[in-house]
Coordinates of C-alpha atoms and ligand atoms in Angstrom, one line a residue:
M86 CA -17.7 33.2 -9.1
S87 CA -15.2 31.9 -6.6
N88 CA -11.8 30.3 -6.9
V89 CA -11.6 26.6 -6.2
T90 CA -8.9 24.2 -5.0
V91 CA -9.3 20.5 -5.8
I92 CA -7.4 18.0 -3.9
G93 CA -7.4 14.2 -3.5
S94 CA -8.5 13.2 0.0
Q95 CA -7.2 9.7 0.2
W96 CA -4.1 8.2 -1.3
G97 CA -4.5 9.7 -4.7
D98 CA -6.3 8.2 -7.7
E99 CA -9.7 9.3 -6.4
G100 CA -10.9 10.1 -9.9
K101 CA -9.8 13.7 -9.9
G102 CA -9.4 13.7 -13.7
K103 CA -13.1 13.7 -14.5
I104 CA -14.0 16.3 -11.8
V105 CA -11.1 18.6 -12.7
D106 CA -12.1 18.4 -16.4
W107 CA -15.6 19.4 -15.5
L108 CA -14.4 22.3 -13.4
S109 CA -11.7 23.4 -15.8
E110 CA -14.4 23.9 -18.5
K111 CA -15.8 26.6 -16.1
A112 CA -12.6 28.2 -14.9
D113 CA -10.5 30.7 -16.8
V114 CA -7.1 29.7 -15.3
I115 CA -6.0 26.3 -14.1
A116 CA -2.9 26.0 -11.9
R117 CA -0.9 23.1 -10.7
F118 CA 0.8 23.8 -7.4
Q119 CA 2.7 20.7 -6.2
G120 CA 4.0 17.3 -7.4
G121 CA 5.3 16.6 -10.8
H122 CA 5.0 14.0 -13.5
N123 CA 4.3 11.4 -10.9
A124 CA 0.7 12.5 -11.2
G125 CA -1.3 11.3 -14.2
H126 CA -4.8 11.4 -15.5
T127 CA -6.7 10.8 -18.7
L128 CA -9.1 13.3 -20.1
V129 CA -11.6 12.6 -22.8
V130 CA -12.7 15.9 -24.5
N131 CA -14.8 15.8 -27.7
Q132 CA -14.0 12.1 -28.1
V133 CA -10.2 12.6 -28.0
T134 CA -8.2 11.0 -25.2
Y135 CA -5.5 13.1 -23.6
K136 CA -3.0 11.7 -21.1
L137 CA -1.6 14.4 -18.8
K138 CA 1.1 14.1 -16.2
L139 CA 2.6 17.5 -15.6
L140 CA 0.5 20.0 -17.5
P141 CA -2.7 21.3 -15.9
S142 CA -6.0 20.0 -17.2
G143 CA -7.0 23.3 -18.8
I144 CA -4.3 22.8 -21.4
V145 CA -6.6 20.7 -23.7
R146 CA -9.3 23.4 -23.8
K147 CA -9.3 26.5 -25.9
N148 CA -9.1 30.0 -24.3
K149 CA -7.8 28.7 -21.0
I150 CA -4.6 29.7 -19.2
S151 CA -2.5 26.9 -17.7
I152 CA -0.1 27.6 -14.9
I153 CA 2.7 25.4 -13.5
G154 CA 3.4 26.9 -10.1
N155 CA 6.6 27.2 -8.1
G156 CA 5.6 24.2 -5.9
V157 CA 5.8 21.8 -8.8
V158 CA 9.0 19.9 -9.7
I159 CA 9.6 19.9 -13.4
D160 CA 11.5 17.4 -15.5
P161 CA 12.1 19.6 -18.5
W162 CA 12.5 16.7 -20.9
A163 CA 9.3 15.1 -19.7
L164 CA 7.5 18.4 -20.0
L165 CA 8.7 18.9 -23.6
D166 CA 7.7 15.4 -24.4
E167 CA 4.2 15.9 -23.0
I168 CA 3.9 19.2 -25.0
K169 CA 4.9 17.3 -28.1
Q170 CA 2.4 14.5 -27.6
L171 CA -0.4 17.1 -27.1
E172 CA 0.6 19.1 -30.1
K173 CA 0.4 15.9 -32.2
L174 CA -3.3 15.8 -31.0
G175 CA -3.8 19.3 -32.3
I176 CA -3.4 21.2 -29.0
K177 CA -1.7 24.6 -29.3
I178 CA 0.7 25.3 -26.5
T179 CA 2.3 28.7 -26.5
E180 CA 3.6 31.4 -24.1
K181 CA 0.1 32.8 -24.3
N182 CA -1.7 29.9 -22.7
L183 CA 1.1 28.3 -20.6
Y184 CA 3.0 30.0 -17.8
I185 CA 5.7 28.2 -15.8
A186 CA 6.9 29.7 -12.5
E187 CA 10.5 30.9 -13.0
N188 CA 11.2 29.8 -9.5
A189 CA 10.0 26.2 -9.9
T190 CA 12.6 23.4 -9.2
L191 CA 13.9 21.2 -12.0
I192 CA 14.1 17.4 -11.9
L193 CA 17.4 16.4 -13.5
P194 CA 18.5 12.9 -14.7
M195 CA 20.5 12.3 -11.5
H196 CA 17.3 12.7 -9.4
K197 CA 15.6 10.0 -11.4
E198 CA 18.6 7.7 -11.2
L199 CA 18.9 8.2 -7.4
D200 CA 15.1 7.5 -7.0
G201 CA 15.6 4.2 -8.8
I202 CA 18.7 3.3 -6.8
R203 CA 16.9 3.8 -3.5
E204 CA 13.9 1.8 -4.6
D205 CA 16.1 -1.1 -5.7
T206 CA 18.4 -1.2 -2.7
K207 CA 17.9 -4.1 -0.3
N208 CA 19.2 -2.0 2.6
T209 CA 16.1 0.1 3.3
D210 CA 12.4 -0.2 3.0
K211 CA 11.0 0.4 -0.4
I212 CA 8.6 3.3 -0.7
G213 CA 7.2 2.2 -4.0
T214 CA 7.8 5.6 -5.7
T215 CA 7.0 6.3 -9.3
R216 CA 10.7 6.5 -9.9
R217 CA 10.4 9.9 -11.6
G218 CA 13.0 11.6 -9.3
I219 CA 10.3 13.6 -7.4
G220 CA 11.7 12.9 -3.9
P221 CA 15.4 13.7 -4.7
A222 CA 14.4 16.9 -6.5
Y223 CA 12.4 18.2 -3.6
E224 CA 15.3 17.3 -1.3
D225 CA 17.6 19.5 -3.3
K226 CA 15.0 22.3 -3.2
V227 CA 14.8 22.4 0.6
G228 CA 18.6 21.7 0.7
R229 CA 18.9 25.0 -1.2
R230 CA 21.0 23.5 -4.0
A231 CA 18.3 22.9 -6.6
I232 CA 18.4 24.3 -10.2
R233 CA 15.4 26.4 -10.9
V234 CA 13.8 27.3 -14.2
M235 CA 15.3 30.8 -14.3
D236 CA 18.8 29.4 -13.7
L237 CA 18.7 28.1 -17.3
A238 CA 18.8 31.7 -18.5
N239 CA 22.4 32.3 -17.5
K240 CA 25.2 29.8 -18.3
N241 CA 27.6 31.2 -15.7
N242 CA 25.1 31.2 -13.0
L243 CA 23.9 27.7 -14.0
S244 CA 27.5 26.4 -13.8
K245 CA 27.9 27.9 -10.2
R246 CA 24.6 26.5 -9.1
L247 CA 25.5 23.1 -10.5
D248 CA 28.8 23.1 -8.5
M249 CA 26.8 23.3 -5.3
M250 CA 24.4 20.6 -6.4
L251 CA 27.0 18.2 -7.8
F252 CA 29.2 18.5 -4.7
H253 CA 26.3 16.9 -2.9
H254 CA 25.3 14.4 -5.5
N255 CA 28.8 13.3 -6.4
S256 CA 29.5 12.5 -2.7
I257 CA 26.4 10.3 -2.5
R258 CA 27.3 8.7 -5.9
K259 CA 30.8 8.0 -4.7
S260 CA 29.5 6.1 -1.7
L261 CA 27.2 4.1 -4.0
G262 CA 30.0 3.2 -6.3
K263 CA 28.5 5.4 -9.1
S264 CA 30.5 7.6 -11.6
K265 CA 30.7 11.3 -11.1
I266 CA 28.1 13.4 -13.0
N267 CA 29.6 14.8 -16.2
K268 CA 28.9 18.5 -15.6
K269 CA 29.8 19.6 -19.1
R270 CA 27.5 17.2 -20.7
L271 CA 24.7 18.1 -18.4
I272 CA 25.2 21.8 -19.2
N273 CA 25.2 21.0 -22.9
D274 CA 22.0 18.9 -22.6
L275 CA 20.3 21.7 -20.7
A276 CA 21.5 24.3 -23.2
K277 CA 19.7 22.4 -26.0
I278 CA 16.3 22.8 -24.3
S279 CA 16.7 26.0 -22.2
S280 CA 15.0 28.3 -24.7
K281 CA 12.1 25.9 -25.1
I282 CA 11.4 26.0 -21.4
L283 CA 12.3 29.6 -20.7
K284 CA 9.8 30.9 -23.1
Y285 CA 7.0 29.9 -20.7
S286 CA 8.8 31.2 -17.6
T287 CA 7.4 34.1 -15.6
P288 CA 6.7 35.2 -12.1
V289 CA 3.5 33.2 -11.7
W290 CA 2.5 34.9 -8.4
K291 CA 2.3 38.2 -10.4
K292 CA 0.2 36.6 -13.1
I293 CA -2.2 35.2 -10.5
E294 CA -2.5 38.6 -9.0
E295 CA -3.4 40.0 -12.4
F296 CA -6.0 37.4 -13.0
K297 CA -7.5 38.0 -9.7
N298 CA -7.7 41.8 -10.5
K299 CA -9.4 40.9 -13.7
K300 CA -11.9 38.8 -11.8
K301 CA -10.9 35.6 -13.6
T302 CA -11.9 32.3 -12.1
I303 CA -9.0 30.2 -11.0
L304 CA -8.9 26.4 -10.4
F305 CA -6.0 25.1 -8.3
E306 CA -5.5 21.5 -9.3
G307 CA -3.9 19.3 -6.7
A308 CA -2.1 16.0 -7.4
Q309 CA -1.9 12.8 -5.4
G310 CA -3.9 12.8 -2.1
L311 CA -3.8 14.1 1.4
L312 CA -2.6 10.8 2.9
L313 CA 0.5 11.1 0.7
D314 CA 1.3 14.6 2.1
V315 CA 4.9 14.8 3.4
D316 CA 3.7 16.2 6.7
H317 CA 0.2 14.8 7.2
G318 CA 0.4 11.5 5.3
T319 CA 1.6 8.1 6.2
Y320 CA 5.2 9.2 6.5
P321 CA 7.7 8.0 5.2
F322 CA 5.3 6.2 2.7
V323 CA 4.4 9.5 1.1
T324 CA 5.3 11.7 -1.8
S325 CA 7.7 14.6 -1.1
S326 CA 5.4 17.5 -1.4
N327 CA 2.5 19.0 0.6
T328 CA -0.7 17.7 -1.0
V329 CA -3.0 19.5 1.4
A330 CA -5.2 22.4 0.1
G331 CA -3.0 25.0 1.8
S332 CA -0.3 24.1 -0.6
A333 CA -2.2 25.8 -3.4
S334 CA -1.2 29.1 -1.8
T335 CA 2.5 28.4 -1.2
G336 CA 2.8 26.5 -4.5
T337 CA 1.7 29.4 -6.7
G338 CA 2.3 32.5 -4.6
C339 CA -1.2 33.7 -3.8
G340 CA -2.6 34.4 -0.4
P341 CA -4.8 31.7 1.2
N342 CA -7.7 34.1 1.0
T343 CA -7.6 33.8 -2.8
I344 CA -9.3 30.4 -2.5
N345 CA -13.0 30.4 -1.7
Y346 CA -13.9 26.7 -2.0
I347 CA -12.0 23.5 -1.3
L348 CA -13.3 20.5 -3.1
G349 CA -12.1 17.2 -1.7
I350 CA -12.3 14.3 -4.1
V351 CA -13.2 11.1 -2.3
K352 CA -13.6 7.6 -3.8
A353 CA -16.5 5.5 -2.4
Y354 CA -13.9 2.9 -1.3
T355 CA -10.2 3.2 -0.6
T356 CA -7.1 2.4 -2.8
R357 CA -3.4 3.0 -2.6
V358 CA -0.4 2.3 -4.9
G359 CA 3.0 1.7 -3.5
E360 CA 3.9 0.5 0.0
G361 CA 2.8 1.7 3.4
P362 CA 0.0 1.3 5.9
F363 CA -3.6 0.8 4.7
P364 CA -5.8 -0.2 7.7
T365 CA -8.9 -1.2 5.6
E366 CA -7.0 -3.0 2.9
L367 CA -8.8 -6.2 1.7
K368 CA -6.2 -8.8 0.6
N369 CA -8.9 -11.2 -0.5
E370 CA -11.4 -11.8 -3.3
I371 CA -13.5 -8.8 -2.2
G372 CA -10.5 -6.5 -2.7
N373 CA -9.8 -8.1 -6.1
K374 CA -13.4 -7.6 -7.1
I375 CA -13.3 -3.9 -6.2
G376 CA -10.1 -3.6 -8.1
R377 CA -11.5 -5.3 -11.2
K378 CA -14.8 -3.3 -11.2
G379 CA -13.0 0.0 -10.5
K380 CA -10.2 -0.7 -13.0
E381 CA -7.7 0.1 -10.3
F382 CA -4.4 0.2 -12.2
G383 CA -2.0 3.2 -12.0
T384 CA -2.1 5.7 -14.9
V385 CA 1.6 6.5 -14.6
T386 CA 3.2 3.2 -13.7
N387 CA 0.4 0.8 -14.5
R388 CA 0.8 -0.9 -11.1
K389 CA -2.2 -2.7 -9.6
R390 CA -3.7 -0.6 -6.8
R391 CA -4.4 -2.1 -3.4
C392 CA -8.1 -1.9 -2.6
G393 CA -10.1 -1.8 0.6
W394 CA -13.3 -0.5 2.4
F395 CA -14.1 3.1 2.8
D396 CA -12.1 4.6 5.7
A397 CA -14.2 7.4 7.1
V398 CA -11.7 8.1 9.8
L399 CA -9.1 9.0 7.2
V400 CA -11.4 11.1 5.1
K401 CA -12.7 13.0 8.1
Q402 CA -9.0 13.7 9.0
S403 CA -8.4 14.9 5.4
C404 CA -11.5 17.2 5.6
I405 CA -10.2 18.8 8.8
I406 CA -6.6 19.2 7.7
S407 CA -7.5 20.6 4.3
G408 CA -10.6 22.6 5.4
I409 CA -12.6 20.8 2.8
S410 CA -15.8 22.7 1.9
G411 CA -17.5 19.9 -0.1
I412 CA -16.9 16.3 -1.1
A413 CA -17.0 15.0 -4.7
L414 CA -17.8 11.4 -4.2
T415 CA -16.5 9.2 -7.0
K416 CA -17.0 5.7 -8.3
I417 CA -20.1 4.8 -6.3
D418 CA -21.2 2.5 -9.1
V419 CA -18.2 0.3 -8.5
L420 CA -20.0 -0.8 -5.3
D421 CA -23.2 -1.8 -7.0
Q422 CA -22.8 -5.5 -6.7
F423 CA -21.8 -6.1 -3.1
K424 CA -24.3 -7.6 -0.7
D425 CA -22.5 -6.1 2.3
L426 CA -20.5 -2.9 2.5
Y427 CA -18.4 -1.7 5.4
I428 CA -17.2 1.7 6.4
C429 CA -14.4 2.1 9.0
V430 CA -15.6 4.4 11.8
G431 CA -12.7 4.1 14.3
Y432 CA -9.6 2.0 15.1
K433 CA -8.6 -0.3 17.8
L434 CA -5.0 0.3 19.0
N435 CA -3.5 -1.5 22.0
G436 CA -6.9 -2.4 23.3
K437 CA -8.2 1.2 23.1
R438 CA -10.5 2.9 20.5
V439 CA -9.0 5.8 18.6
N440 CA -10.8 8.1 16.2
Y441 CA -7.9 9.3 14.1
L442 CA -4.8 7.8 12.4
P443 CA -1.9 8.3 14.8
S444 CA 1.4 9.7 13.3
A445 CA 3.7 6.9 14.4
L446 CA 4.2 4.5 11.5
S447 CA 4.3 1.5 13.9
D448 CA 0.8 2.5 15.1
Q449 CA -0.4 3.1 11.6
F450 CA 0.5 -0.5 10.8
K451 CA -1.0 -1.8 14.0
V452 CA -4.5 -0.1 14.0
K453 CA -7.4 -2.5 13.4
P454 CA -10.4 -1.0 11.8
I455 CA -13.8 -0.9 13.6
Y456 CA -16.5 -1.2 10.9
K457 CA -20.1 -0.3 10.5
R458 CA -22.0 -2.6 8.1
F459 CA -24.3 -1.3 5.4
D460 CA -26.6 -3.2 3.2
G461 CA -25.4 -3.2 -0.4
W462 CA -28.0 -1.7 -2.8
L463 CA -27.5 -4.5 -5.4
E464 CA -28.8 -2.2 -8.1
N465 CA -27.3 -0.5 -11.0
T466 CA -26.4 3.1 -10.3
Q467 CA -24.3 3.6 -13.4
G468 CA -25.3 6.7 -15.3
I469 CA -27.7 8.1 -12.6
K470 CA -27.8 11.9 -12.7
K471 CA -30.3 12.8 -10.1
W472 CA -30.2 12.3 -6.3
K473 CA -33.8 11.1 -6.3
D474 CA -32.9 8.2 -8.6
L475 CA -30.2 6.8 -6.4
P476 CA -31.3 3.6 -4.5
V477 CA -32.3 4.3 -0.9
K478 CA -29.5 2.1 0.4
A479 CA -26.9 4.0 -1.6
K480 CA -28.3 7.3 -0.3
K481 CA -27.9 5.9 3.3
Y482 CA -24.2 5.1 2.5
V483 CA -23.6 8.6 1.1
N484 CA -25.4 10.4 3.9
F485 CA -23.4 8.5 6.5
I486 CA -20.1 9.7 4.9
R487 CA -21.5 13.3 4.9
D488 CA -22.6 13.1 8.5
Y489 CA -19.5 11.3 9.8
C490 CA -17.1 13.7 8.0
G491 CA -19.2 16.8 8.8
V492 CA -18.9 18.0 5.2
K493 CA -21.6 18.3 2.5
V494 CA -21.4 16.1 -0.6
S495 CA -21.3 18.4 -3.6
S496 CA -21.4 15.8 -6.3
I497 CA -21.6 12.0 -6.8
S498 CA -20.0 10.4 -9.8
T499 CA -21.8 7.4 -11.3
S500 CA -19.5 6.4 -14.2
P501 CA -16.3 7.6 -15.9
K502 CA -18.4 9.7 -18.3
R503 CA -18.5 13.4 -17.5
E504 CA -22.3 13.6 -17.8
D505 CA -22.9 10.8 -15.4
T506 CA -22.7 13.0 -12.3
I507 CA -25.2 13.9 -9.6
L508 CA -24.5 17.6 -9.1
L509 CA -25.7 18.8 -5.7
E510 CA -23.7 22.1 -5.5
N511 CA -21.5 24.1 -7.9
P512 CA -18.2 24.9 -6.2
F513 CA -17.7 28.0 -8.4
K514 CA -20.9 29.6 -7.3
K515 CA -20.4 31.6 -4.1
N516 CA -22.3 29.6 -1.5
Ligands
IMP62 P1 6.8 9.6 -5.6 O1 5.8 10.7 -5.6 O2 7.1 9.1 -7.0 O3 8.0 9.9 -4.8 O4 6.1 8.3 -4.9 C1 5.8 8.4 -3.4 C2 4.5 7.6 -3.1 O5 3.5 8.4 -3.7 C3 4.4 6.3 -3.7 O6 3.7 5.4 -2.9 C4 3.6 6.5 -5.0 O7 2.9 5.3 -5.4 C5 2.7 7.6 -4.5 N1 2.2 8.4 -5.6 C6 2.9 9.4 -6.3 N2 2.1 9.9 -7.2 C7 0.9 9.4 -7.1 C8 -0.4 9.6 -7.8 O8 -0.5 10.4 -8.7 N3 -1.4 8.7 -7.4 C9 -1.3 7.8 -6.4 N4 -0.1 7.6 -5.8 C10 0.9 8.4 -6.1

């Protein structure tokens, strides 16, 4: 069996939940490596619905180890709340089935507040963040002033670390006309929850090494999508972490050679939440119809997602940057009732054709999609489980994506139900 990394290959919300759930049933260990509680997905296991934001998908299954890696930013109060909600549903979460990296960065209330202030200001472009404090927490991490999980273990050390952090935050707050952070209260608030977090804390990189030596199968669970990557996405309209597959290694502390298969989740059309460039966006009734059929509303913020045609240029770019081994194509059934379908196969920029999304934001807003038209299949694909049963026109659509991106399609999802999947290749089996 091999270790698998799953990532979103568009702007997030590709339907990772269902695929990750299927994979986590087969894995022994499930590790999150980036992002925080800005991610969100719903799992339905044995008729019970679980809403996860920060915890890895394996947490709802018995005899699985869940890991929150050092690349994740953790709001300790949000984490404890999520644990409580799951415990109410009968899930047992202990230091035996949850490990949290001792060197993971904490999201503190000031991060959330700053995220909100920036989103509300009229002076800069709004990013459309989830307002969870993700960006400000990552800024403190790379600014070398963050509070990390293990800092909670020592009050003196915590106090010193906070001085560094508050020096920075209070100067920003002063310029914004906000009151200084009450350090004593913050230390007291953290003291109340420290032991509840610290009990899960461990050097995660060592644990992963142990699991590798025991030949356990590890699933690395990505959040968001490649086009929200802070380096490779539509910067600055991105999240603040690296969402590319390579991040699984840095975000948990295992060598890149730990991972044998990279599964890119790809939705059969394109969506994005929040602001930013979106070349194939359909601001018309077709876009609304895709949104209605695909139930395109955010899990975390309940915002309506922007919808558009499949952008093969972007997905190919994702496949290359993340080294995707196979595509899990999701939500193909949403396209059942469209007479014409379009796939973007290039862009026009300043009168020239380009075959990738340039990095300059101004160009990303300017590119005009070049489309290839496909006949819609106008047949019900919902619930299909075998490739041979897919309408010929749907097969043509899927095969085009495969050929254009140069990556095989490992599965096709034909409804939100787990069993409604056409499985063409098992990522865990050494191929
Ligand atoms: P942040 O991650 O809250 O800082 O938000 C930055 C951008 O990433 C915004 O456009 C968000 O809408 C987007 N984003 C963050 N998390 C997700 C997700 O899980 N799915 C889709 N978009 C997300």
